[in-house]
XYZ file of C-alpha atoms in Angstrom:
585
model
C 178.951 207.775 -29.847
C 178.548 209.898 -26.752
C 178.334 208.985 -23.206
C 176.839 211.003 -20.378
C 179.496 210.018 -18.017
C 179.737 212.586 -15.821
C 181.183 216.265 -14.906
C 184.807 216.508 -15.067
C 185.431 217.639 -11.575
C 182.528 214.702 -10.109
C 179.465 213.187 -10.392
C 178.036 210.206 -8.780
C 179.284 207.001 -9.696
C 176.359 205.836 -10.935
C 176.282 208.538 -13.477
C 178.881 206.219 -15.024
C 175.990 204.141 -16.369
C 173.882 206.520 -18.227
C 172.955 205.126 -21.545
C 174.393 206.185 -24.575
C 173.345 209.873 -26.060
C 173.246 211.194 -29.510
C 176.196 212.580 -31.941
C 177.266 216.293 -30.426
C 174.650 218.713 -31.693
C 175.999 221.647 -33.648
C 176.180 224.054 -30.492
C 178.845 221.477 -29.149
C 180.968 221.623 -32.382
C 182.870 218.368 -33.752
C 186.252 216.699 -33.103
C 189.282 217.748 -35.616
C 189.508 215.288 -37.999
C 192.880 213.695 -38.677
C 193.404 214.214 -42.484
C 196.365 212.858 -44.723
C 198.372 216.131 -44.759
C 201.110 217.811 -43.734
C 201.537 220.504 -40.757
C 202.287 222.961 -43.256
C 199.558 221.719 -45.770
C 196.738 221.861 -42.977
C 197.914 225.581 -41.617
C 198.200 226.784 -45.512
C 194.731 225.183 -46.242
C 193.660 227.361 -42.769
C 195.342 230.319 -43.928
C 194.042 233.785 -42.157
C 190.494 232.798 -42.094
C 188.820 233.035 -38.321
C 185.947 230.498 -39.187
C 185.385 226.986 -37.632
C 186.465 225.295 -39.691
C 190.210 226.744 -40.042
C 190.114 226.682 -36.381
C 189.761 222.622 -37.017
C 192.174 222.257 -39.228
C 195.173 224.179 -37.063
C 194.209 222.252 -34.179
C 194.771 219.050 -36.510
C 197.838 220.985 -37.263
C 198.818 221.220 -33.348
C 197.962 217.735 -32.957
C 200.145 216.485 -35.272
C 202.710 218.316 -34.074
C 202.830 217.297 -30.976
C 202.701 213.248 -32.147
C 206.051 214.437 -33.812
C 207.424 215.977 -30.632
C 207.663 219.005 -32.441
C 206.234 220.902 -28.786
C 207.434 224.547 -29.466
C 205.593 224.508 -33.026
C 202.401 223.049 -30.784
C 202.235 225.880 -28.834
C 202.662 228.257 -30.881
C 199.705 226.774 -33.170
C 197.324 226.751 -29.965
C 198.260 229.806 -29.165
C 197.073 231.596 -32.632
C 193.650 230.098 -31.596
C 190.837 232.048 -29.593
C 189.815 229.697 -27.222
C 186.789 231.333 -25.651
C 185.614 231.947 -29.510
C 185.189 227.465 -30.196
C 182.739 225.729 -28.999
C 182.942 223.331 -26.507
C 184.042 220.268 -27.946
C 187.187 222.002 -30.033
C 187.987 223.575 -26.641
C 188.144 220.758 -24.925
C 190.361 219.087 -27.766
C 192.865 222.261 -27.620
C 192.757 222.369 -23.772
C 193.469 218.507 -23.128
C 196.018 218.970 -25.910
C 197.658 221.871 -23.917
C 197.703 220.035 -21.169
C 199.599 216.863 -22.555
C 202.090 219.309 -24.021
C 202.450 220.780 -20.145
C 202.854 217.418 -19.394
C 205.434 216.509 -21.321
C 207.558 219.965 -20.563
C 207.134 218.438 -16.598
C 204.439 221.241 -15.901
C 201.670 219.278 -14.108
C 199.998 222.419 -12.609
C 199.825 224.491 -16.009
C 198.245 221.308 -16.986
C 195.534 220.860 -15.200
C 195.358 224.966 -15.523
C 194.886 223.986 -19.061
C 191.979 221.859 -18.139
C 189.876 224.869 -16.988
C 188.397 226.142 -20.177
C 184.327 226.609 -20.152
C 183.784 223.999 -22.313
C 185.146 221.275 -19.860
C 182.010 221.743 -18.171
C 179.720 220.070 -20.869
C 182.559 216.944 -21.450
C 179.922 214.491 -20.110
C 178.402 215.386 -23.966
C 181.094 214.672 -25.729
C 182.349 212.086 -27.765
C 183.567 208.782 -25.202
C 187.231 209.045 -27.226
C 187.612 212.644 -26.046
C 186.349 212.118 -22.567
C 189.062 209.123 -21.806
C 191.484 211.327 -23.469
C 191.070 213.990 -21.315
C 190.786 212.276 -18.145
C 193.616 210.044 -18.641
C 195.514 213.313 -18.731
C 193.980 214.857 -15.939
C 194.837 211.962 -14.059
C 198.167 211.686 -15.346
C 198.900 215.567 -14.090
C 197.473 215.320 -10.795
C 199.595 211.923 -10.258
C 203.126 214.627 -11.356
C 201.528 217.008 -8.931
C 201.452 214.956 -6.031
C 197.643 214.356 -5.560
C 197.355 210.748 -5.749
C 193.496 210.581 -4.228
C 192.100 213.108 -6.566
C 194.175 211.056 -9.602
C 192.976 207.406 -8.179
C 189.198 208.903 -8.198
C 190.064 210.408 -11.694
C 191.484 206.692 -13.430
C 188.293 204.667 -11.046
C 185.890 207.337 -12.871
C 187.253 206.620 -16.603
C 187.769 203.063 -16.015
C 183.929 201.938 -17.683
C 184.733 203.650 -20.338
C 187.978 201.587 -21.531
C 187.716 199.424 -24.146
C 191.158 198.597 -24.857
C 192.717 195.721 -22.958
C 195.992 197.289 -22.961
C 194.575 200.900 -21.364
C 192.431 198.454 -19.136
C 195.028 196.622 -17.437
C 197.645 200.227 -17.525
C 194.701 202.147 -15.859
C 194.036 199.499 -13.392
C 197.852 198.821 -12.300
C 197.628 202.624 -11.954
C 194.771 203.088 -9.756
C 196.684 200.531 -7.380
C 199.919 202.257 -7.576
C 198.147 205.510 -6.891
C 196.052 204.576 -3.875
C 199.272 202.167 -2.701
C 201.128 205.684 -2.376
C 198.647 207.493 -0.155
C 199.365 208.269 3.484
C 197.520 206.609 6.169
C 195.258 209.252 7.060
C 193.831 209.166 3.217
C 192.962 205.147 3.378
C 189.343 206.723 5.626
C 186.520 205.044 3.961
C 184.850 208.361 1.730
C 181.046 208.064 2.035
C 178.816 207.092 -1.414
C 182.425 205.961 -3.115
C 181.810 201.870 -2.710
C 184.472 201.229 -5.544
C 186.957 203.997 -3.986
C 186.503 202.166 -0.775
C 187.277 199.217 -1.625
C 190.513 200.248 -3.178
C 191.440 201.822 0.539
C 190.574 199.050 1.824
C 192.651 196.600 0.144
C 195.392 198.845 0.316
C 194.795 199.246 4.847
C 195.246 195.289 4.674
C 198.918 195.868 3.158
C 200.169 198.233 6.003
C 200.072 195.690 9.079
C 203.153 193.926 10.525
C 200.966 190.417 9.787
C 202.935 187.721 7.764
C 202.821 187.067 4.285
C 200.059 184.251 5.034
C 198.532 186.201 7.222
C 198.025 188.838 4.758
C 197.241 186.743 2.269
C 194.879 185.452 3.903
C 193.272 188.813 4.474
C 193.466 189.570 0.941
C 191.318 186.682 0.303
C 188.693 187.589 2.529
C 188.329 190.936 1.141
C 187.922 189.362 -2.209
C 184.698 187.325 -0.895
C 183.363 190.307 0.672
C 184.146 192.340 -2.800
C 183.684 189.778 -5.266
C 182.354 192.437 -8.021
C 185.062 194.891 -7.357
C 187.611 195.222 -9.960
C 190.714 194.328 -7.706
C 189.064 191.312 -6.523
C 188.314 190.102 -10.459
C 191.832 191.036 -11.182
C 194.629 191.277 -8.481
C 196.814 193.681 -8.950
C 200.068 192.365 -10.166
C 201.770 193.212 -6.560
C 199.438 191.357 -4.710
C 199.173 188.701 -7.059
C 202.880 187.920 -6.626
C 202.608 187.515 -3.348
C 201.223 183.923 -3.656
C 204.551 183.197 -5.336
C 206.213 184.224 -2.381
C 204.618 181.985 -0.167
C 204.883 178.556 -2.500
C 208.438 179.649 -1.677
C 209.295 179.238 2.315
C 211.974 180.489 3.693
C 214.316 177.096 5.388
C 217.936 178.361 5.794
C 219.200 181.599 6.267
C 223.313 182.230 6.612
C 224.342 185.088 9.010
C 227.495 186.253 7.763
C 229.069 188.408 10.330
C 232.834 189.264 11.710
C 233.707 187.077 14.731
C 236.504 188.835 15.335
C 238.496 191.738 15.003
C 237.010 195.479 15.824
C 233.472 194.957 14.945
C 233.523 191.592 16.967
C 231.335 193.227 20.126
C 229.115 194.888 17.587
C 228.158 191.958 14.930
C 227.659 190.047 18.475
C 225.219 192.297 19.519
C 223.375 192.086 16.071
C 223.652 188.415 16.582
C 221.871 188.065 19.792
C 219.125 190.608 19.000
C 218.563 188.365 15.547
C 218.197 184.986 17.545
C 216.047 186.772 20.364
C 213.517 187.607 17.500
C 214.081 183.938 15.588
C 212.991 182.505 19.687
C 210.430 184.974 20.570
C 208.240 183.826 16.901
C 209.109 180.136 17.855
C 207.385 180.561 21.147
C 204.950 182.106 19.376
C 204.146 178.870 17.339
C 206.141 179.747 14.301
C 208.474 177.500 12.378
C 211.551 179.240 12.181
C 214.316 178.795 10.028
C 217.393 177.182 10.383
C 220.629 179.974 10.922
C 223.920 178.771 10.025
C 226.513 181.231 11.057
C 229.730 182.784 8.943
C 232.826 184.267 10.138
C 232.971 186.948 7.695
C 236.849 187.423 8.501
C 237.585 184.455 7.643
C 236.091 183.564 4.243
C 238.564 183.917 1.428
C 235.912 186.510 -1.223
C 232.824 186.643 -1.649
C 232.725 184.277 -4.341
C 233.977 181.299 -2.161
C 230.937 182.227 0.487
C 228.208 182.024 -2.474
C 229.583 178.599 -3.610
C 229.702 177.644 0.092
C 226.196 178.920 1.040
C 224.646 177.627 -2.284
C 225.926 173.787 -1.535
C 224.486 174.533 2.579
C 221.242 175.133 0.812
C 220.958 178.838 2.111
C 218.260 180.630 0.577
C 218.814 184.068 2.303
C 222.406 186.007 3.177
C 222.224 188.034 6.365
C 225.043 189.973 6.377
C 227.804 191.545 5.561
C 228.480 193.808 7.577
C 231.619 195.576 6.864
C 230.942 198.647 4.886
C 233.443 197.271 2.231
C 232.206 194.043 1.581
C 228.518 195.784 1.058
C 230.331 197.951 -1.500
C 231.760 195.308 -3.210
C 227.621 193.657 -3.427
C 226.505 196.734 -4.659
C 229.119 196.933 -7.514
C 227.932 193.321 -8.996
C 225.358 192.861 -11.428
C 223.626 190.235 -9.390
C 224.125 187.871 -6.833
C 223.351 184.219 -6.823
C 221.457 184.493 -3.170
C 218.775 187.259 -1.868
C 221.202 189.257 0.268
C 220.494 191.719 3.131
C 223.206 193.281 3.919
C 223.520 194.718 7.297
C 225.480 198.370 6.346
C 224.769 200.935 3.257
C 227.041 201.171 0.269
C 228.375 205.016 0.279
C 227.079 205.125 -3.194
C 222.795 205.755 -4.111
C 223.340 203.870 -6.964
C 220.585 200.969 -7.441
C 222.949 197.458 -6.918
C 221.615 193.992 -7.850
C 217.893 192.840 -7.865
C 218.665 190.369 -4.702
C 220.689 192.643 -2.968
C 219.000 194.444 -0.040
C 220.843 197.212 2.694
C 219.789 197.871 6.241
C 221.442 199.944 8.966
C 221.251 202.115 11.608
C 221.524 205.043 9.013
C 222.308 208.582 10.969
C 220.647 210.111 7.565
C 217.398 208.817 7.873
C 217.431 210.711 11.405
C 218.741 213.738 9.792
C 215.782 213.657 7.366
C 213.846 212.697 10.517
C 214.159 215.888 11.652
C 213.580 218.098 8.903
C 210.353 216.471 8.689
C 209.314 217.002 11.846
C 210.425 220.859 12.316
C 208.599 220.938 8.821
C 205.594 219.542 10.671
C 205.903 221.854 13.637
C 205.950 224.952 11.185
C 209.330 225.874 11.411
C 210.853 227.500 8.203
C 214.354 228.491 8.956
C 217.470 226.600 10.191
C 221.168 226.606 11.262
C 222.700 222.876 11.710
C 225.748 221.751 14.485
C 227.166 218.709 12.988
C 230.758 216.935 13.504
C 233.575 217.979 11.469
C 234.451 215.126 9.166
C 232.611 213.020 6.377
C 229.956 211.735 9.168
C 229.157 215.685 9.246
C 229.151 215.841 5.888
C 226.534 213.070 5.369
C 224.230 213.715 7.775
C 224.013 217.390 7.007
C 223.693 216.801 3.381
C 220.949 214.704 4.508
C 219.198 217.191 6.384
C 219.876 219.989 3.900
C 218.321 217.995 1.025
C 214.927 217.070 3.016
C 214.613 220.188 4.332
C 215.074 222.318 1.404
C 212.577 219.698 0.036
C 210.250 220.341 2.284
C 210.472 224.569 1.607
C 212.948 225.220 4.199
C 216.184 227.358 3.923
C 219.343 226.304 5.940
C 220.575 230.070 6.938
C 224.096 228.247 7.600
C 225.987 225.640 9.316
C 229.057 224.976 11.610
C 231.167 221.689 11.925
C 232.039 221.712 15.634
C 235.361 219.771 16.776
C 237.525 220.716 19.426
C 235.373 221.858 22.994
C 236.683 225.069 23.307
C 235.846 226.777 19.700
C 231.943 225.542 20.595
C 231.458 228.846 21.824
C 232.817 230.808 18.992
C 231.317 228.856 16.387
C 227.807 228.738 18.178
C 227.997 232.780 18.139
C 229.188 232.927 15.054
C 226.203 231.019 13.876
C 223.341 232.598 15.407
C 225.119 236.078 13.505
C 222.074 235.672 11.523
C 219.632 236.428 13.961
C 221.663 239.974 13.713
C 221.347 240.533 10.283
C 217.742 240.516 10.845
C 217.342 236.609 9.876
C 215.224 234.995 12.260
C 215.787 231.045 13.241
C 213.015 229.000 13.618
C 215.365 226.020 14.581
C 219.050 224.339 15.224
C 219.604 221.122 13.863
C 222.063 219.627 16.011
C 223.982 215.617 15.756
C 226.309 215.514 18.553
C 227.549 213.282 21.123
C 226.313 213.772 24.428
C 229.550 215.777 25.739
C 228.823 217.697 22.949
C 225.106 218.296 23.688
C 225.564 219.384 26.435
C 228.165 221.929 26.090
C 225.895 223.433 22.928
C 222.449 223.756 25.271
C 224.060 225.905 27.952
C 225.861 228.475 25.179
C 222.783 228.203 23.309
C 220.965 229.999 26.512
C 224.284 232.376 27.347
C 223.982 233.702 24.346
C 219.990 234.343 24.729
C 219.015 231.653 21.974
C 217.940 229.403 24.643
C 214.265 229.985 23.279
C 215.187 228.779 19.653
C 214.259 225.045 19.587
C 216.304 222.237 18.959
C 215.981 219.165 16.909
C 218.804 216.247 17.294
C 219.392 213.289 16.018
C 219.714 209.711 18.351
C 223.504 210.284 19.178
C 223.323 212.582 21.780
C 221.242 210.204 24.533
C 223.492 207.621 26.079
C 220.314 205.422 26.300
C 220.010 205.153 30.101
C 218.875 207.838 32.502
C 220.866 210.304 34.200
C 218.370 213.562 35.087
C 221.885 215.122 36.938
C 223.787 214.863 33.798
C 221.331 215.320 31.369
C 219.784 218.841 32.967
C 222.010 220.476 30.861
C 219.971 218.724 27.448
C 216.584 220.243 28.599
C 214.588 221.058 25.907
C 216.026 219.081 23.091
C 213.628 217.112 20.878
C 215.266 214.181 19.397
C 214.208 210.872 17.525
C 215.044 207.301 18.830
C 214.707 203.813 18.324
C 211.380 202.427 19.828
C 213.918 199.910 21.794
C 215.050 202.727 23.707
C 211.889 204.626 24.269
C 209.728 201.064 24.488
C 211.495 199.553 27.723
C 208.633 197.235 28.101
C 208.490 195.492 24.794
C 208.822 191.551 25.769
C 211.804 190.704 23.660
C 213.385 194.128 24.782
C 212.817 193.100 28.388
C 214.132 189.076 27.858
C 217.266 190.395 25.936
C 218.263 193.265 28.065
C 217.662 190.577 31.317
C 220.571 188.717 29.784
C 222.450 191.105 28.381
C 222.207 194.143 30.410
C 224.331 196.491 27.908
C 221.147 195.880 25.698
C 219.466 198.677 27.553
C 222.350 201.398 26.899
C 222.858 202.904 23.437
C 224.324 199.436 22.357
C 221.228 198.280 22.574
C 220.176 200.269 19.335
C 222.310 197.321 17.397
C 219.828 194.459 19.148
C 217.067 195.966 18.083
C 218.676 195.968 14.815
C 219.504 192.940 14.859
C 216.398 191.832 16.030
C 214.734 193.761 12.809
C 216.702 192.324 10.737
C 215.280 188.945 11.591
C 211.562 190.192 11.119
C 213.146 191.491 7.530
C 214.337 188.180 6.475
C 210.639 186.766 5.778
C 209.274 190.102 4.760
C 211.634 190.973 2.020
C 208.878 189.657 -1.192
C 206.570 191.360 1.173
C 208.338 195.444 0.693
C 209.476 194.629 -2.698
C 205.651 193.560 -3.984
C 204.095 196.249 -2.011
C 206.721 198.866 -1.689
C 204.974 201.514 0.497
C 204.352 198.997 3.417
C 205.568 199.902 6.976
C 206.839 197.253 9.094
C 206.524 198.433 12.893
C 210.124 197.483 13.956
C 212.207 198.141 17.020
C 215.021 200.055 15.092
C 211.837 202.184 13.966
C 208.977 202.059 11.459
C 210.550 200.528 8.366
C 209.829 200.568 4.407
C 211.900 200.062 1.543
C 213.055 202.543 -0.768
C 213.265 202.132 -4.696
C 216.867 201.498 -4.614
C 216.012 198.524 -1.812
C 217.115 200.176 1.159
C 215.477 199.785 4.322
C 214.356 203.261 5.972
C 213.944 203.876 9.156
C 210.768 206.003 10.647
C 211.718 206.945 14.443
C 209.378 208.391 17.301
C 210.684 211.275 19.042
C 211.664 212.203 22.145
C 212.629 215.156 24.524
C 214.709 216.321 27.753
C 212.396 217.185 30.394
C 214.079 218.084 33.797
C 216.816 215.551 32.847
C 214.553 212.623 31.741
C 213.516 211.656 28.436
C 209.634 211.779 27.638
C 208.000 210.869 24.252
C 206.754 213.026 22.294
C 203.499 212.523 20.323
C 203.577 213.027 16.227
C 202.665 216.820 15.301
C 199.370 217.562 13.220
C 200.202 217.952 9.904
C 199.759 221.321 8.633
């Protein structure tokens, strides 16, 4: 049976419902058959002969071939054929099977180059097998090749067509993933697509800071607005989970934090920001959880706090903090309570399914930047870091986004002692002399350092190149005499520190008036971290949410680290002034 679907590049959804149409005519040509033989057999059988039917039986041949992951022999089949000499419905066979063979080789565009042939044209024609065949694979290569609209409008178009329960539910669970993944500015409603629409839609109600019954909620609505739509007959399995989550409330929550010793002032500071959130949603008419507190130097392992926290009835770990302790989390094969710990484990590897890390990362500002000189247009850059394994990190975090994003780092200096500043600065910018041009310096210094670097920069006429910086080098209160000599510096910051008027900002900082220095980047993680502790099911379900925090925009990676998103910033005549997002390019 044929169905008159559609084009492959679009038609009209409703073009989805034309009635069935007869077998191909002979001017369309006929599907290879799959006959009980052997590669060899079917290409001896085919032998030198140019007619249609030896055509058929070496793309049977090529088929077969690849189901045996024999690729190279594939190719090498196909490429004995003369594809502009088959008719349409043979070309369209060999193409889509090119393209799955690109596929597999991790070659998404030669796919979909693949899926160019003439005879693509009259697919609406062809047999319904061939036409899910080839759009699955289409969809499959514009997913590798980072066009998740064009692939979610590709599955939504096919999806009719599916009779399989298997390929129904796959194709579905793929359509969410694909529109869960776009960017915000792709979730604008697309005229005459209802069904696309409605996908967006669902998927705008997932990116708010509301709470999981809130969004819930929201989700439910939607469904009695969409009743027909296939998300609201079937959930998605993400969403669907969330109901779990909220059988499940959230009673007692452990901070486990050091009380004493060097990291005293700054768990403290975590501490307060964490209870100024847990207040600010009771006065808001929440029920907040109960927080029993742990002196992390003083518990014998980790072992003995589980045991301990499991008979106190905790349900959620806040905490550790010491950078050892999360290492030693990571390292297990799971823990016997969720856990968010409040540092990163030096390692990327993925740790235990209820173990969760959140800090105040200096590499998600380093990738920070590279996105936003990326945005701006720049293409070249030379970095200032620290010398020593804080250097090392957040360079190799810049370096890796940016050469991600199609830049080239021309070089890099590790600066150190004050009066070699000069000499390395100069000794950077040689590239500008070998006929290198520098689009920008990527800079993470302290704010001595800063501004030491700005003034050399214009000595040494490179004043004009600009400068992108991480957090480190504001102190976090104002001081225009000081901070003259940082004019001109862009540089990303936590929303606490650019958002003085925020009302738990304002109510914190009023009693603890360090909380509106650079120490107050740790209460506004703190605080964060206590919007985090009932949002955790939330990221994990629906991974490519964005929490609007005050440590920055948050998400959670696949390896269940919390990222930070920050605004930026820049020295104007001493003062700091935000900075509005670029336009993409």
């Amino acid at each position: 049976m044929t169905v008159r679907l559609r084009t492959l590049l679009s038609v009209p959804l409703i073009s989805l419902l034309a009635a069935c149409a007869n077998a191909p005519s002979n001017t369309l040509g006929e599907l290879p058959r799959t006959p009980q033989a052997s590669i060899q057999q079917l290409l001896e059988k085919a032998g030198n002969s140019t007619s249609e039917e030896a055509n058929m039986l070496r793309l049977s041949a090529a088929d077969l071939a690849y189901k045996q992951h024999n690729l190279t022999q594939a190719k090498q089949i196909l490429a004995s054929l003369q594809l502009q000499q088959l008719k349409p419905v043979p070309q369209v066979y060999a193409g889509t099977l090119s393209a799955e063979i690109a596929l597999t080789e991790n070659q998404p565009k030669q796919a979909l180059q693949a899926l160019q042939q003439p005879g693509f044209e009259r697919i609406a024609e062809l047999p319904v097998e061939q036409q899910i065949r080839t759009s699955l694979v289409k969809a499959r290569a514009l997913e590798a090749d980072q066009q998740q609209l064009p692939a979610a409008k590709e599955r939504i178009y096919i999806a009719p067509m599916l009779k399989d329960p298997q390929q129904i539910a796959d194709n579905h669970e793929a359509i969410w993933g694909l529109v869960a993944a776009l960017p915000a500015e792709q979730l604008q409603a697309i005229p005459g697509n209802t069904e696309l629409n409605g996908w967006l839609a669902l998927v705008s109600l997932t990116r708010t800071n509301a709470s999981l019954d809130q969004q819930i909620a929201a989700i439910d609505a939607w469904r009695a607005q969409n009743p027909n739509h296939p998300a609201a007959l079937q959930l998605p399995k993400a969403l669907a989970a969330l109901r779990t989550t909220e059988q499940q409330p959230l009673n007692r929550i452990a901070l486990l934090l050091p009380q004493q010793g060097q990291l005293a002032n700054v768990s403290k500071a975590l501490q307060d920001g964490f209870m100024a959130s847990l207040y600010e949603s009771q006065q808001e008419g929440t029920s907040p959880p109960a927080v029993i507190f742990y002196d992390s130097t003083q518990m014998r392992s980790l072992d003995d706090f589980y045991q301990r926290a499991k008979s106190d009835g905790i349900q959620l770990v806040i905490g550790p903090l010491e950078k050892s302790l999360v290492k030693q989390l990571n390292d297990r094969e799971q823990l016997p309570i969720t856990t968010l710990a409040l540092n990163y484990s030096d390692t990327q590897d993925e740790g235990p399914a209820q173990l969760y890390q959140f800090g105040l990362a200096a590499e998600d500002e380093a990738r920070e930047a590279a996105l936003r000189a990326k945005k701006d247009g720049k293409h070249t850059a030379v970095a200032l870091v620290p010398r020593g394994d804080w250097g090392d990190r957040v360079l190799a975090a810049f370096s890796r986004e940016w050469q991600a994003q199609g830049g080239a780092l021309l070089g890099a200096e590790r600066i150190d002692q004050p009066v070699e500043i000069a000499r390395q600065i100069s000794r950077l910018l040689q590239n500008r002399q070998n006929g290198q041009s520098i689009d920008l310096i990527f800079l993470a210094a302290t704010p001595q350092q800063a501004r030491q670097i700005n003034p050399t920069l214009a000595y040494q006429y490179a004043g004009n190149i600009p400068v992108y910086a991480t957090s480190h080098l504001y102190t976090g209160t104002s001081n225009p005499a000081q901070d003259q000599d940082l004019n001109g510096i862009q540089f990303c910051e936590t929303p606490w520190l650019l958002e003085p008027n925020n009302p738990i900002r304002r109510k914190v900082v009023a009693q603890w008036p360090q909380a509106a220095s650079s120490f107050g980047r740790l209460y506004a993680m703190g605080a964060d971290a206590y919007m985090l502790s009932s949002r955790l099911p939330q990221l994990k379900a629906l991974p490519n949410t964005e929490l609007e925090g005050l440590s920055g925009e948050l998400s959670l990676s696949s390896t269940q680290r919390v990222t930070r998103k920050l605004p930026w910033a820049q020295f104007i005549n001493g003062q700091v002034q935000p900075l509005t997002q670029p336009t993409p390019l």
